[in-house]
PDB file of C-alpha atoms in Angstrom:
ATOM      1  CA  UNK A 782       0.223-124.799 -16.269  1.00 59.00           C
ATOM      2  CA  UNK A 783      -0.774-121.438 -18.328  1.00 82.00           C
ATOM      3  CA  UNK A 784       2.712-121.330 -19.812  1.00 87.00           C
ATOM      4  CA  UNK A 785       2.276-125.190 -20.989  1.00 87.00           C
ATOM      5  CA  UNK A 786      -0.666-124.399 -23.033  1.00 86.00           C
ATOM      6  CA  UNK A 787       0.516-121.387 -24.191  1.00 89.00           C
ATOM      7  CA  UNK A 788       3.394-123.604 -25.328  1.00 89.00           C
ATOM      8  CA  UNK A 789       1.090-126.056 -27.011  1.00 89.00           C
ATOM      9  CA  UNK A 790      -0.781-123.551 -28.695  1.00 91.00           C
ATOM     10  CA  UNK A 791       2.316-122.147 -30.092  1.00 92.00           C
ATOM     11  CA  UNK A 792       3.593-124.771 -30.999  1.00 92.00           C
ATOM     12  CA  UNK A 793       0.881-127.440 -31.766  1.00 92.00           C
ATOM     13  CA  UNK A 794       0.296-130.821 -32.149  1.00 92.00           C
ATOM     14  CA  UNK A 795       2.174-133.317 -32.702  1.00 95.00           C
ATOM     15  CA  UNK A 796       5.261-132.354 -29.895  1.00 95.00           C
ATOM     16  CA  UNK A 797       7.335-133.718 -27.187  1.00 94.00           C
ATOM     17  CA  UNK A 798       7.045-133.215 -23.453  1.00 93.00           C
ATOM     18  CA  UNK A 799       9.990-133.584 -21.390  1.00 91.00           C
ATOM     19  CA  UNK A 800      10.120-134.100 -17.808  1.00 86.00           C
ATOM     20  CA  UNK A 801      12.982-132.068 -15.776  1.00 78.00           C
ATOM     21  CA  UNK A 802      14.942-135.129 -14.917  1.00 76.00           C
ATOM     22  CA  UNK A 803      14.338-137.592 -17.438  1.00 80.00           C
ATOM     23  CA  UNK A 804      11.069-138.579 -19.620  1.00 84.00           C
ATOM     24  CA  UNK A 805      10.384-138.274 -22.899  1.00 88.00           C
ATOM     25  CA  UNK A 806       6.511-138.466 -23.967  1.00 92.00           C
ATOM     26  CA  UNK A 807       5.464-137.922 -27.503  1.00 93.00           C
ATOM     27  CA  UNK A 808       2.033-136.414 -27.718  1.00 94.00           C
ATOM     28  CA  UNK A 809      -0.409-136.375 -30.665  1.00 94.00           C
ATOM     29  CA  UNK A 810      -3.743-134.234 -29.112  1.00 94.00           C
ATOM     30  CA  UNK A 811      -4.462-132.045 -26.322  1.00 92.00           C
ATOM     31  CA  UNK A 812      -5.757-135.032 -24.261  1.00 94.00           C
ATOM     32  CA  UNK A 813      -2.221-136.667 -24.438  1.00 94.00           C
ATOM     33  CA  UNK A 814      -0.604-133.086 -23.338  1.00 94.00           C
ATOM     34  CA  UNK A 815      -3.166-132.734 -20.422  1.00 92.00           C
ATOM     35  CA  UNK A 816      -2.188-136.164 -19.013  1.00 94.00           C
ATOM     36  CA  UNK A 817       1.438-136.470 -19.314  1.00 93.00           C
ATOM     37  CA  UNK A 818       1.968-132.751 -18.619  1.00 92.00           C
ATOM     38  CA  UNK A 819       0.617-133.374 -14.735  1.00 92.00           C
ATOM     39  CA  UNK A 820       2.399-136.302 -15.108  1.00 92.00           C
ATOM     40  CA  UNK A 821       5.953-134.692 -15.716  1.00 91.00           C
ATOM     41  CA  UNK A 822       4.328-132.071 -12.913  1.00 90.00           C
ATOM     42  CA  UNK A 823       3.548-134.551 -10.444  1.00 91.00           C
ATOM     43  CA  UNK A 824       6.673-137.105 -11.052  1.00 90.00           C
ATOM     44  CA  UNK A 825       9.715-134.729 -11.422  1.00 86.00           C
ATOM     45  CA  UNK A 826       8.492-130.972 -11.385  1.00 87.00           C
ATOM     46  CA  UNK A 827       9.469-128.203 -13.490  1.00 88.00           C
ATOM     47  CA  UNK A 828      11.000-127.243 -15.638  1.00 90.00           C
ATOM     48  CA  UNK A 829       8.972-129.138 -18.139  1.00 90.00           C
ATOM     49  CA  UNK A 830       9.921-128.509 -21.791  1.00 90.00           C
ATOM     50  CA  UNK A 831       7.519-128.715 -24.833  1.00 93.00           C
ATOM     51  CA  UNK A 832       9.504-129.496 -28.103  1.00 92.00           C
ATOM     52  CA  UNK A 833       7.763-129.673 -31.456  1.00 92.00           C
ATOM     53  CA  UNK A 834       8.185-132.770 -33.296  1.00 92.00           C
ATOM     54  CA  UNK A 835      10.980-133.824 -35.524  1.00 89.00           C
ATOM     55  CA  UNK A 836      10.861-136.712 -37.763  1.00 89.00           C
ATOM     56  CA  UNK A 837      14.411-139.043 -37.852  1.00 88.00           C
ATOM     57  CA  UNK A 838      16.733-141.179 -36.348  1.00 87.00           C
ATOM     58  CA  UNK A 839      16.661-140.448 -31.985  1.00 78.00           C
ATOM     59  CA  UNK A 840      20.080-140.215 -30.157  1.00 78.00           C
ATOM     60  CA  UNK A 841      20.919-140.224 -26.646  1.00 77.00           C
ATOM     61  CA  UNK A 842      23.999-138.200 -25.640  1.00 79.00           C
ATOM     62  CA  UNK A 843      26.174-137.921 -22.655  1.00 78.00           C
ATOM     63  CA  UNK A 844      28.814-135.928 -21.262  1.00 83.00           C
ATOM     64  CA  UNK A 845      31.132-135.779 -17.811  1.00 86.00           C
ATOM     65  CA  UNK A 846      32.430-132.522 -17.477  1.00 87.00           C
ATOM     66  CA  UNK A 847      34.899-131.138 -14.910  1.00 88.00           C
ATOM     67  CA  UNK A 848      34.561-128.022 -12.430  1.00 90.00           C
ATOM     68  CA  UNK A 849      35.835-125.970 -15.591  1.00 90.00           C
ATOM     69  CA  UNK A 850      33.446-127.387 -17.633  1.00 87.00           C
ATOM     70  CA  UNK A 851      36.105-129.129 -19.801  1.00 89.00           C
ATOM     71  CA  UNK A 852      34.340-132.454 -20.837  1.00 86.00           C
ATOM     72  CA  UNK A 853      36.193-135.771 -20.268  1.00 83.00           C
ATOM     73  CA  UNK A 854      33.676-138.138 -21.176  1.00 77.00           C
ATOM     74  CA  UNK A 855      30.885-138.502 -23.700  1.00 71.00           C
ATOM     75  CA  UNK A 856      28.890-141.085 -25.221  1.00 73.00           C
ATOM     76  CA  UNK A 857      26.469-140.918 -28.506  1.00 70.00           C
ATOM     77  CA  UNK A 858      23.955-143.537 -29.081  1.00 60.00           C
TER      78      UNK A 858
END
């Protein structure tokens, strides 16, 4: 949990925690990092990832790769 507030000191409020598996929580003051932090801790473990904020349009993107990593499928939305 050190290396998450290190993280949040660094780089400050407003960010983005994401969980490990899925989860993405937006987070405007330490209280809000505190809570979903353990929550990404508790729910799907680490890693957990601290993103700073970035204002615009969100997109979800998927891809299907092979054993050679060659993709065959993705998907933008």
């Amino acid at each position: 949990m050190s290396e998450l507030d290190e993280a949040l000191d660094k780089i400050g409020c407003p960010c983005v925690i994401k969980g490990a598996e899925c989860g993405v929580f937006p987070v405007r003051d330490r209280e809000l990092f505190a809570y979903f932090s353990n929550y990404c801790q508790n729910t799907f473990g680490f890693p957990i990832l601290v993103q700073e904020w970035m204002e615009g349009e969100e997109y979800s993107v998927f891809a299907l790769c092979d054993v050679d990593s060659t993709i065959r499928l993705s998907l933008t939305a």
